Amino acid sequence: QNPDGSWGEPQFGRSVAVSGDTIVVGAPKEDSSTTGSNSTANESSSDSGAIYVFTRTSGSWSQQAYIKPTSIGTSQSGQQFGWSVALNGSTALILAPGARPVRPPIPGIERALSLRDIEDTDAMVAALAGLGGTHAVVIGGGFIGLEVAENLLHRGLVVAVIEATDQVMAPLDPEMVEPVHVALRDAGVDLRLGRSVVAIGAGDVTLDDGTTVPADVVVAAIGVRPDTRLAELAGLSIGP
């Protein structure tokens, strides 16, 4: 049914979400293998991946927004996208490049590996393949940090996890996470809770209590923050 209440041609392959007086309709992404040169295919191309938002007021429906993915250039990690949004005749651009890993300003941080995209994964695999030692330190006890620690254990490395708070997996309650602490230590992980890395050396890391932990490879899994670099380069005003 059209927004004005009339019935139009059947539409297939669209996803629809309904919440009260709001309907969100997602146009299907175009399959390039079936795209031809006829006008119908060209019209589909302009609509591919778009989202329509309709609202109902006093019993009648009206389109409030048209959202379409828009390429804003490429980077080493591949295509970057923003969202072109038309709201009642005005147009805006929503930048959505995702997040980037937190890299604390500590001595030697350039030696630490991060894990965000395929390139990071390839770099980590290459570093492990050429590793001259057997000790790994993972900074951060969140979901990513623990996943990395598990995989490093499977590769036969001696793994230490350094977590600044009193527990890993911060979203869990303390009584729920205690079995995780036990399982990590039973698996052979050197779990250091309530400790922070203050420096990364050539073959170890230094903690805030002055102790050192052997580290032939270091992985920083401290978290992420919004990737605002494109907005900054464009001279846009950003938050703190």
PDB file of C-alpha atoms in Angstrom:
ATOM      1  CA  GLN A   1       0.000   0.000   0.000  1.00  0.00           C
ATOM      2  CA  ASN A   2       1.274   3.465  -0.894  1.00  0.00           C
ATOM      3  CA  PRO A   3       1.646   6.173   1.769  1.00  0.00           C
ATOM      4  CA  ASP A   4      -1.454   7.921   0.432  1.00  0.00           C
ATOM      5  CA  GLY A   5      -3.560   4.806   0.979  1.00  0.00           C
ATOM      6  CA  SER A   6      -3.704   3.664  -2.650  1.00  0.00           C
ATOM      7  CA  TRP A   7      -2.363   0.334  -3.809  1.00  0.00           C
ATOM      8  CA  GLY A   8       0.638   0.236  -6.109  1.00  0.00           C
ATOM      9  CA  GLU A   9       2.679  -2.451  -7.824  1.00  0.00           C
ATOM     10  CA  PRO A  10       3.890  -5.323  -5.599  1.00  0.00           C
ATOM     11  CA  GLN A  11       7.369  -4.786  -4.159  1.00  0.00           C
ATOM     12  CA  PHE A  12       9.605  -7.763  -3.470  1.00  0.00           C
ATOM     13  CA  GLY A  13      12.851  -8.119  -1.539  1.00  0.00           C
ATOM     14  CA  ARG A  14      12.214  -5.163   0.763  1.00  0.00           C
ATOM     15  CA  SER A  15      12.630  -5.325   4.535  1.00  0.00           C
ATOM     16  CA  VAL A  16       9.971  -3.536   6.590  1.00  0.00           C
ATOM     17  CA  ALA A  17       9.962  -2.529  10.258  1.00  0.00           C
ATOM     18  CA  VAL A  18       6.835  -1.138  11.921  1.00  0.00           C
ATOM     19  CA  SER A  19       6.759   0.634  15.278  1.00  0.00           C
ATOM     20  CA  GLY A  20       3.568   2.455  16.219  1.00  0.00           C
ATOM     21  CA  ASP A  21       3.048   5.230  13.691  1.00  0.00           C
ATOM     22  CA  THR A  22       6.420   4.759  11.980  1.00  0.00           C
ATOM     23  CA  ILE A  23       7.346   2.428   9.115  1.00  0.00           C
ATOM     24  CA  VAL A  24      10.903   1.906   7.935  1.00  0.00           C
ATOM     25  CA  VAL A  25      11.275   0.328   4.485  1.00  0.00           C
ATOM     26  CA  GLY A  26      14.643  -0.927   3.254  1.00  0.00           C
ATOM     27  CA  ALA A  27      15.189  -1.132  -0.501  1.00  0.00           C
ATOM     28  CA  PRO A  28      16.987  -4.323  -1.578  1.00  0.00           C
ATOM     29  CA  LYS A  29      20.663  -4.031  -2.449  1.00  0.00           C
ATOM     30  CA  GLU A  30      21.180  -4.446  -6.151  1.00  0.00           C
ATOM     31  CA  ASP A  31      22.650  -7.726  -7.363  1.00  0.00           C
ATOM     32  CA  SER A  32      25.288  -6.647  -9.888  1.00  0.00           C
ATOM     33  CA  SER A  33      25.062 -10.026 -11.630  1.00  0.00           C
ATOM     34  CA  THR A  34      21.481  -9.288 -12.686  1.00  0.00           C
ATOM     35  CA  THR A  35      21.840  -5.593 -13.516  1.00  0.00           C
ATOM     36  CA  GLY A  36      21.245  -4.741 -17.141  1.00  0.00           C
ATOM     37  CA  SER A  37      21.279  -1.585 -19.184  1.00  0.00           C
ATOM     38  CA  ASN A  38      17.492  -1.111 -19.287  1.00  0.00           C
ATOM     39  CA  SER A  39      15.765   1.732 -17.479  1.00  0.00           C
ATOM     40  CA  THR A  40      14.273  -0.508 -14.806  1.00  0.00           C
ATOM     41  CA  ALA A  41      17.721  -1.717 -13.749  1.00  0.00           C
ATOM     42  CA  ASN A  42      19.040   1.843 -13.749  1.00  0.00           C
ATOM     43  CA  GLU A  43      16.205   2.984 -11.524  1.00  0.00           C
ATOM     44  CA  SER A  44      16.903   0.065  -9.196  1.00  0.00           C
ATOM     45  CA  SER A  45      20.557   1.055  -9.032  1.00  0.00           C
ATOM     46  CA  SER A  46      19.724   4.527  -7.747  1.00  0.00           C
ATOM     47  CA  ASP A  47      17.550   2.981  -5.038  1.00  0.00           C
ATOM     48  CA  SER A  48      19.901   0.156  -4.052  1.00  0.00           C
ATOM     49  CA  GLY A  49      20.397  -0.089  -0.293  1.00  0.00           C
ATOM     50  CA  ALA A  50      18.265   2.973   0.434  1.00  0.00           C
ATOM     51  CA  ILE A  51      15.976   3.335   3.456  1.00  0.00           C
ATOM     52  CA  TYR A  52      12.622   5.130   3.499  1.00  0.00           C
ATOM     53  CA  VAL A  53      10.978   6.391   6.680  1.00  0.00           C
ATOM     54  CA  PHE A  54       7.219   7.025   6.748  1.00  0.00           C
ATOM     55  CA  THR A  55       5.157   8.380   9.639  1.00  0.00           C
ATOM     56  CA  ARG A  56       1.411   8.508  10.174  1.00  0.00           C
ATOM     57  CA  THR A  57      -0.282  11.671  11.365  1.00  0.00           C
ATOM     58  CA  SER A  58      -4.064  11.943  11.751  1.00  0.00           C
ATOM     59  CA  GLY A  59      -4.520   8.705   9.843  1.00  0.00           C
ATOM     60  CA  SER A  60      -2.464   9.645   6.766  1.00  0.00           C
ATOM     61  CA  TRP A  61       1.064   8.518   5.919  1.00  0.00           C
ATOM     62  CA  SER A  62       3.853  10.762   4.656  1.00  0.00           C
ATOM     63  CA  GLN A  63       7.489  10.201   3.814  1.00  0.00           C
ATOM     64  CA  GLN A  64       9.756  11.872   6.351  1.00  0.00           C
ATOM     65  CA  ALA A  65      13.215  10.741   5.331  1.00  0.00           C
ATOM     66  CA  TYR A  66      15.154   9.098   2.514  1.00  0.00           C
ATOM     67  CA  ILE A  67      18.488   7.608   3.585  1.00  0.00           C
ATOM     68  CA  LYS A  68      20.993   6.303   1.065  1.00  0.00           C
ATOM     69  CA  PRO A  69      24.577   5.005   1.490  1.00  0.00           C
ATOM     70  CA  THR A  70      27.042   7.355  -0.183  1.00  0.00           C
ATOM     71  CA  SER A  71      30.681   6.666  -0.988  1.00  0.00           C
ATOM     72  CA  ILE A  72      32.982   9.285   0.519  1.00  0.00           C
ATOM     73  CA  GLY A  73      36.261   7.883  -0.776  1.00  0.00           C
ATOM     74  CA  THR A  74      38.554   4.994  -0.063  1.00  0.00           C
ATOM     75  CA  SER A  75      41.240   4.225   2.475  1.00  0.00           C
ATOM     76  CA  GLN A  76      43.787   1.474   3.041  1.00  0.00           C
ATOM     77  CA  SER A  77      41.100  -0.557   4.788  1.00  0.00           C
ATOM     78  CA  GLY A  78      38.766  -0.333   1.782  1.00  0.00           C
ATOM     79  CA  GLN A  79      35.627   1.585   0.887  1.00  0.00           C
ATOM     80  CA  GLN A  80      34.381   4.164   3.367  1.00  0.00           C
ATOM     81  CA  PHE A  81      30.719   5.143   3.465  1.00  0.00           C
ATOM     82  CA  GLY A  82      28.585   7.901   4.844  1.00  0.00           C
ATOM     83  CA  TRP A  83      24.808   8.231   4.672  1.00  0.00           C
ATOM     84  CA  SER A  84      23.101  10.837   2.540  1.00  0.00           C
ATOM     85  CA  VAL A  85      19.907  11.828   4.333  1.00  0.00           C
ATOM     86  CA  ALA A  86      17.037  13.868   2.917  1.00  0.00           C
ATOM     87  CA  LEU A  87      14.726  15.222   5.619  1.00  0.00           C
ATOM     88  CA  ASN A  88      11.650  17.055   4.369  1.00  0.00           C
ATOM     89  CA  GLY A  89      13.509  18.641   1.490  1.00  0.00           C
ATOM     90  CA  SER A  90      16.806  19.415   3.235  1.00  0.00           C
ATOM     91  CA  THR A  91      19.850  17.201   2.783  1.00  0.00           C
ATOM     92  CA  ALA A  92      22.580  16.231   5.240  1.00  0.00           C
ATOM     93  CA  LEU A  93      25.495  13.809   5.239  1.00  0.00           C
ATOM     94  CA  ILE A  94      26.016  11.397   8.118  1.00  0.00           C
ATOM     95  CA  LEU A  95      29.599  10.155   8.335  1.00  0.00           C
ATOM     96  CA  ALA A  96      29.777   6.560   9.552  1.00  0.00           C
ATOM     97  CA  PRO A  97      33.392   5.377   9.241  1.00  0.00           C
ATOM     98  CA  GLY A  98      33.155   3.369  12.462  1.00  0.00           C
ATOM     99  CA  ALA A  99      35.655   3.334  15.307  1.00  0.00           C
ATOM    100  CA  ARG A 100      39.401   3.092  15.729  1.00  0.00           C
ATOM    101  CA  PRO A 101      41.386   1.301  18.461  1.00  0.00           C
ATOM    102  CA  VAL A 102      42.449   3.222  21.542  1.00  0.00           C
ATOM    103  CA  ARG A 103      46.234   3.738  21.543  1.00  0.00           C
ATOM    104  CA  PRO A 104      47.346   5.145  24.908  1.00  0.00           C
ATOM    105  CA  PRO A 105      50.294   7.569  24.794  1.00  0.00           C
ATOM    106  CA  ILE A 106      52.795   5.331  26.582  1.00  0.00           C
ATOM    107  CA  PRO A 107      56.425   4.739  25.577  1.00  0.00           C
ATOM    108  CA  GLY A 108      56.720   1.959  22.992  1.00  0.00           C
ATOM    109  CA  ILE A 109      53.031   1.884  22.021  1.00  0.00           C
ATOM    110  CA  GLU A 110      54.057   1.754  18.337  1.00  0.00           C
ATOM    111  CA  ARG A 111      55.210  -1.816  18.995  1.00  0.00           C
ATOM    112  CA  ALA A 112      51.723  -2.935  20.045  1.00  0.00           C
ATOM    113  CA  LEU A 113      49.417  -4.581  17.524  1.00  0.00           C
ATOM    114  CA  SER A 114      45.711  -3.712  17.313  1.00  0.00           C
ATOM    115  CA  LEU A 115      42.808  -5.669  15.887  1.00  0.00           C
ATOM    116  CA  ARG A 116      40.134  -3.807  13.947  1.00  0.00           C
ATOM    117  CA  ASP A 117      40.115  -4.882  10.302  1.00  0.00           C
ATOM    118  CA  ILE A 118      41.510  -7.453   7.873  1.00  0.00           C
ATOM    119  CA  GLU A 119      44.799  -5.584   7.509  1.00  0.00           C
ATOM    120  CA  ASP A 120      45.287  -5.737  11.281  1.00  0.00           C
ATOM    121  CA  THR A 121      44.594  -9.468  11.221  1.00  0.00           C
ATOM    122  CA  ASP A 122      47.148 -10.004   8.432  1.00  0.00           C
ATOM    123  CA  ALA A 123      49.726  -7.943  10.328  1.00  0.00           C
ATOM    124  CA  MET A 124      49.169  -9.994  13.474  1.00  0.00           C
ATOM    125  CA  VAL A 125      49.454 -13.309  11.618  1.00  0.00           C
ATOM    126  CA  ALA A 126      52.684 -12.114   9.964  1.00  0.00           C
ATOM    127  CA  ALA A 127      54.114 -10.956  13.304  1.00  0.00           C
ATOM    128  CA  LEU A 128      53.366 -14.297  14.912  1.00  0.00           C
ATOM    129  CA  ALA A 129      54.828 -16.208  11.987  1.00  0.00           C
ATOM    130  CA  GLY A 130      58.128 -14.393  12.394  1.00  0.00           C
ATOM    131  CA  LEU A 131      58.081 -14.394  16.188  1.00  0.00           C
ATOM    132  CA  GLY A 132      61.418 -15.178  17.744  1.00  0.00           C
ATOM    133  CA  GLY A 133      60.028 -15.853  21.236  1.00  0.00           C
ATOM    134  CA  THR A 134      57.107 -17.446  23.009  1.00  0.00           C
ATOM    135  CA  HIS A 135      55.666 -14.752  25.288  1.00  0.00           C
ATOM    136  CA  ALA A 136      52.648 -12.593  24.430  1.00  0.00           C
ATOM    137  CA  VAL A 137      51.033  -9.789  26.401  1.00  0.00           C
ATOM    138  CA  VAL A 138      47.452  -8.701  25.764  1.00  0.00           C
ATOM    139  CA  ILE A 139      46.583  -5.279  27.154  1.00  0.00           C
ATOM    140  CA  GLY A 140      42.878  -5.232  27.975  1.00  0.00           C
ATOM    141  CA  GLY A 141      40.504  -7.877  29.267  1.00  0.00           C
ATOM    142  CA  GLY A 142      37.431  -7.122  27.190  1.00  0.00           C
ATOM    143  CA  PHE A 143      35.810  -9.455  24.674  1.00  0.00           C
ATOM    144  CA  ILE A 144      38.419  -8.790  21.974  1.00  0.00           C
ATOM    145  CA  GLY A 145      41.310  -9.119  24.408  1.00  0.00           C
ATOM    146  CA  LEU A 146      40.092 -12.481  25.663  1.00  0.00           C
ATOM    147  CA  GLU A 147      39.436 -13.759  22.138  1.00  0.00           C
ATOM    148  CA  VAL A 148      43.005 -12.803  21.180  1.00  0.00           C
ATOM    149  CA  ALA A 149      44.394 -14.402  24.341  1.00  0.00           C
ATOM    150  CA  GLU A 150      42.567 -17.655  23.619  1.00  0.00           C
ATOM    151  CA  ASN A 151      43.903 -17.818  20.070  1.00  0.00           C
ATOM    152  CA  LEU A 152      47.433 -17.037  21.204  1.00  0.00           C
ATOM    153  CA  LEU A 153      47.184 -19.890  23.712  1.00  0.00           C
ATOM    154  CA  HIS A 154      46.096 -22.225  20.919  1.00  0.00           C
ATOM    155  CA  ARG A 155      49.236 -21.222  19.030  1.00  0.00           C
ATOM    156  CA  GLY A 156      51.334 -22.394  21.964  1.00  0.00           C
ATOM    157  CA  LEU A 157      52.372 -19.015  23.356  1.00  0.00           C
ATOM    158  CA  VAL A 158      52.725 -18.093  27.017  1.00  0.00           C
ATOM    159  CA  VAL A 159      50.050 -15.418  27.448  1.00  0.00           C
ATOM    160  CA  ALA A 160      49.616 -12.649  29.997  1.00  0.00           C
ATOM    161  CA  VAL A 161      46.474 -10.485  30.108  1.00  0.00           C
ATOM    162  CA  ILE A 162      46.853  -7.078  31.757  1.00  0.00           C
ATOM    163  CA  GLU A 163      43.580  -5.474  32.846  1.00  0.00           C
ATOM    164  CA  ALA A 164      43.450  -2.082  34.595  1.00  0.00           C
ATOM    165  CA  THR A 165      40.205  -2.808  36.475  1.00  0.00           C
ATOM    166  CA  ASP A 166      39.455  -5.518  39.015  1.00  0.00           C
ATOM    167  CA  GLN A 167      37.821  -7.842  36.486  1.00  0.00           C
ATOM    168  CA  VAL A 168      37.762  -8.835  32.834  1.00  0.00           C
ATOM    169  CA  MET A 169      34.604  -8.459  30.710  1.00  0.00           C
ATOM    170  CA  ALA A 170      33.372  -5.256  32.345  1.00  0.00           C
ATOM    171  CA  PRO A 171      29.649  -5.705  31.457  1.00  0.00           C
ATOM    172  CA  LEU A 172      29.423  -8.793  33.689  1.00  0.00           C
ATOM    173  CA  ASP A 173      28.667  -8.663  37.397  1.00  0.00           C
ATOM    174  CA  PRO A 174      31.622  -9.574  39.664  1.00  0.00           C
ATOM    175  CA  GLU A 175      30.079 -12.863  40.779  1.00  0.00           C
ATOM    176  CA  MET A 176      29.419 -13.812  37.145  1.00  0.00           C
ATOM    177  CA  VAL A 177      32.946 -13.033  35.969  1.00  0.00           C
ATOM    178  CA  GLU A 178      34.808 -14.855  38.745  1.00  0.00           C
ATOM    179  CA  PRO A 179      34.444 -18.254  36.974  1.00  0.00           C
ATOM    180  CA  VAL A 180      35.982 -16.577  33.901  1.00  0.00           C
ATOM    181  CA  HIS A 181      38.999 -15.552  35.981  1.00  0.00           C
ATOM    182  CA  VAL A 182      39.339 -19.129  37.222  1.00  0.00           C
ATOM    183  CA  ALA A 183      39.028 -20.560  33.700  1.00  0.00           C
ATOM    184  CA  LEU A 184      41.654 -18.168  32.337  1.00  0.00           C
ATOM    185  CA  ARG A 185      44.163 -19.051  35.026  1.00  0.00           C
ATOM    186  CA  ASP A 186      43.408 -22.774  34.723  1.00  0.00           C
ATOM    187  CA  ALA A 187      44.154 -22.451  30.985  1.00  0.00           C
ATOM    188  CA  GLY A 188      47.571 -21.029  31.813  1.00  0.00           C
ATOM    189  CA  VAL A 189      46.926 -17.303  31.338  1.00  0.00           C
ATOM    190  CA  ASP A 190      48.944 -14.985  33.577  1.00  0.00           C
ATOM    191  CA  LEU A 191      46.043 -12.718  34.545  1.00  0.00           C
ATOM    192  CA  ARG A 192      47.056  -9.375  36.096  1.00  0.00           C
ATOM    193  CA  LEU A 193      44.038  -7.460  37.403  1.00  0.00           C
ATOM    194  CA  GLY A 194      44.153  -3.882  38.657  1.00  0.00           C
ATOM    195  CA  ARG A 195      47.387  -3.234  36.785  1.00  0.00           C
ATOM    196  CA  SER A 196      48.222  -0.927  33.875  1.00  0.00           C
ATOM    197  CA  VAL A 197      51.015  -0.999  31.321  1.00  0.00           C
ATOM    198  CA  VAL A 198      53.123   2.159  31.581  1.00  0.00           C
ATOM    199  CA  ALA A 199      55.813   1.288  29.032  1.00  0.00           C
ATOM    200  CA  ILE A 200      56.469  -1.236  26.270  1.00  0.00           C
ATOM    201  CA  GLY A 201      60.064  -2.272  25.806  1.00  0.00           C
ATOM    202  CA  ALA A 202      61.871  -4.328  23.192  1.00  0.00           C
ATOM    203  CA  GLY A 203      61.145  -7.614  24.953  1.00  0.00           C
ATOM    204  CA  ASP A 204      58.839  -6.848  27.868  1.00  0.00           C
ATOM    205  CA  VAL A 205      56.214  -4.495  29.265  1.00  0.00           C
ATOM    206  CA  THR A 206      56.462  -2.500  32.479  1.00  0.00           C
ATOM    207  CA  LEU A 207      53.458  -2.308  34.803  1.00  0.00           C
ATOM    208  CA  ASP A 208      52.439   0.534  37.084  1.00  0.00           C
ATOM    209  CA  ASP A 209      53.771  -1.345  40.124  1.00  0.00           C
ATOM    210  CA  GLY A 210      57.244  -1.501  38.582  1.00  0.00           C
ATOM    211  CA  THR A 211      57.167  -5.181  37.652  1.00  0.00           C
ATOM    212  CA  THR A 212      57.975  -6.362  34.129  1.00  0.00           C
ATOM    213  CA  VAL A 213      56.308  -9.080  32.062  1.00  0.00           C
ATOM    214  CA  PRO A 214      58.089 -10.812  29.147  1.00  0.00           C
ATOM    215  CA  ALA A 215      56.540  -9.782  25.824  1.00  0.00           C
ATOM    216  CA  ASP A 216      57.824 -10.949  22.460  1.00  0.00           C
ATOM    217  CA  VAL A 217      54.543  -9.684  20.993  1.00  0.00           C
ATOM    218  CA  VAL A 218      52.116  -7.125  22.439  1.00  0.00           C
ATOM    219  CA  VAL A 219      48.457  -6.717  21.500  1.00  0.00           C
ATOM    220  CA  ALA A 220      46.551  -3.597  22.582  1.00  0.00           C
ATOM    221  CA  ALA A 221      42.863  -4.440  23.033  1.00  0.00           C
ATOM    222  CA  ILE A 222      41.913  -1.539  25.258  1.00  0.00           C
ATOM    223  CA  GLY A 223      38.778  -0.478  23.423  1.00  0.00           C
ATOM    224  CA  VAL A 224      37.706   1.836  20.626  1.00  0.00           C
ATOM    225  CA  ARG A 225      36.659   5.437  20.128  1.00  0.00           C
ATOM    226  CA  PRO A 226      34.732   7.057  17.231  1.00  0.00           C
ATOM    227  CA  ASP A 227      36.884   7.531  14.144  1.00  0.00           C
ATOM    228  CA  THR A 228      36.552  11.296  13.695  1.00  0.00           C
ATOM    229  CA  ARG A 229      39.646  11.802  11.528  1.00  0.00           C
ATOM    230  CA  LEU A 230      37.662  12.399   8.333  1.00  0.00           C
ATOM    231  CA  ALA A 231      35.470  15.000  10.049  1.00  0.00           C
ATOM    232  CA  GLU A 232      38.560  16.694  11.459  1.00  0.00           C
ATOM    233  CA  LEU A 233      40.242  16.799   8.042  1.00  0.00           C
ATOM    234  CA  ALA A 234      37.060  18.292   6.591  1.00  0.00           C
ATOM    235  CA  GLY A 235      37.128  21.062   9.197  1.00  0.00           C
ATOM    236  CA  LEU A 236      33.848  19.992  10.801  1.00  0.00           C
ATOM    237  CA  SER A 237      32.981  20.827  14.380  1.00  0.00           C
ATOM    238  CA  ILE A 238      33.199  17.706  16.567  1.00  0.00           C
ATOM    239  CA  GLY A 239      32.440  16.944  20.189  1.00  0.00           C
ATOM    240  CA  PRO A 240      34.970  16.363  22.982  1.00  0.00           C
TER     241      PRO A 240
END
